[in-house]
Amino acid sequence: MIPGSQSLLAYESAIRLAAFGAVIAAMVLWELAAPKRRLSHGRGARWPGNLGVVILDTLIVRILFPTAAVGVALACEQRGWGLFNAVALPWGLATLASVVLLDLAIYLQHVLFHAVPALWRLHRMHHADLDIDVTTGVRFHPAEIVLSLLIKFAVIAVIGAPAAAVLIFEVLLNATSMFNHSNIAMPPAADRLVRLLVVTPDMHRVHHSILRRETNSNFGFNFPWWDRLFGTYRPEPAHGHQAMTIGIENFRDPSELRLDRMLLQPLRPEPDKTPMLRKEPRPASPSRGEDGRPRA
Ligand SMILES: [Zn+2]
Ligand SMILES: [Zn+2]
């Protein structure tokens, strides 16, 4: 164990909370100063649910897993479990490789949540937001959060990720998720440059499109490389960022934005298959839009 790594555990929640507070405040200010799209439902209708669920998620995770993912990494380190605890690599290299591998795992997990019907029931709540802004980046069902944390524990144990790498990854993932869900207008040249390294809001917004082929693209949260590598990259939405429809076909009533409705969504019937297993709707006709719904 590297000296001082136990103290990571003591400061883990404070570091994460401080980073969360700083990033959400910065993104809200950016959204107010330079918004990308006009929100169709406004903050008053969406924020209580989205912020309510992140508070609930945090409490549930703290109660169930008080030592969090960093604690799992420290336990594996002490027992010599996992690749990087068995193979002697320079600490910096093991940290960098762990962050990249954890991000690949999150990408694959996201694809899985779109492919398996029971998992889509949990993940679809993230997609049911009728607008997309910084708070969408923390809008995940508690069951999805717990399940993805268990998957993360397993990945940490297999790769033997250093505790610092786990903390860096968790702070990074939380920050980039809030960044790439933000309703901010970035100059196209800046977007192209940033998109080489980090998933940008214009890239992730495509994933929140109501069109299935767009929902099934741009699964990355941190690094944009996995989508390009595995052929799921889609640079722009077909209807453009202003005209595209955000959300999924079901749960379009504004009452679905309430916290209680959000929490019960996984129990409600799924009338259709998961986005990954669905066929594209019939080609657009004059009376039907590309999403298969009658045109207004
Ligand atoms: Zn998704
Ligand atoms: Zn998203």
mmCIF file of N, CA, C and O and ligand atoms in Angstrom, residues 110 114 123 126-127 207, ligand 1:
data_model
loop_
_atom_site.group_PDB
_atom_site.id
_atom_site.type_symbol
_atom_site.label_atom_id
_atom_site.label_comp_id
_atom_site.label_asym_id
_atom_site.label_seq_id
_atom_site.Cartn_x
_atom_site.Cartn_y
_atom_site.Cartn_z
ATOM 1 N N HIS A 110 -23.004 0.493 -19.827
ATOM 2 C CA HIS A 110 -24.061 1.347 -20.383
ATOM 3 C C HIS A 110 -24.725 0.657 -21.586
ATOM 4 O O HIS A 110 -25.948 0.660 -21.716
ATOM 5 N N HIS A 114 -28.758 -0.875 -22.055
ATOM 6 C CA HIS A 114 -29.663 -0.608 -23.184
ATOM 7 C C HIS A 114 -30.120 -1.906 -23.844
ATOM 8 O O HIS A 114 -31.044 -1.894 -24.648
ATOM 9 N N HIS A 123 -32.569 1.849 -16.243
ATOM 10 C CA HIS A 123 -31.832 2.935 -16.890
ATOM 11 C C HIS A 123 -32.755 3.917 -17.624
ATOM 12 O O HIS A 123 -32.400 5.080 -17.811
ATOM 13 N N HIS A 126 -33.336 7.533 -16.547
ATOM 14 C CA HIS A 126 -32.361 8.565 -16.941
ATOM 15 C C HIS A 126 -32.771 9.185 -18.272
ATOM 16 O O HIS A 126 -32.650 10.393 -18.474
ATOM 17 N N HIS A 127 -33.295 8.360 -19.173
ATOM 18 C CA HIS A 127 -33.678 8.825 -20.514
ATOM 19 C C HIS A 127 -35.048 9.483 -20.542
ATOM 20 O O HIS A 127 -35.406 10.099 -21.548
ATOM 21 N N HIS A 207 -27.467 10.987 -27.522
ATOM 22 C CA HIS A 207 -27.868 9.771 -26.795
ATOM 23 C C HIS A 207 -29.252 9.942 -26.145
ATOM 24 O O HIS A 207 -29.924 8.959 -25.848
HETATM 25 ZN ZN ZN B 1 -28.339 5.427 -21.886
#
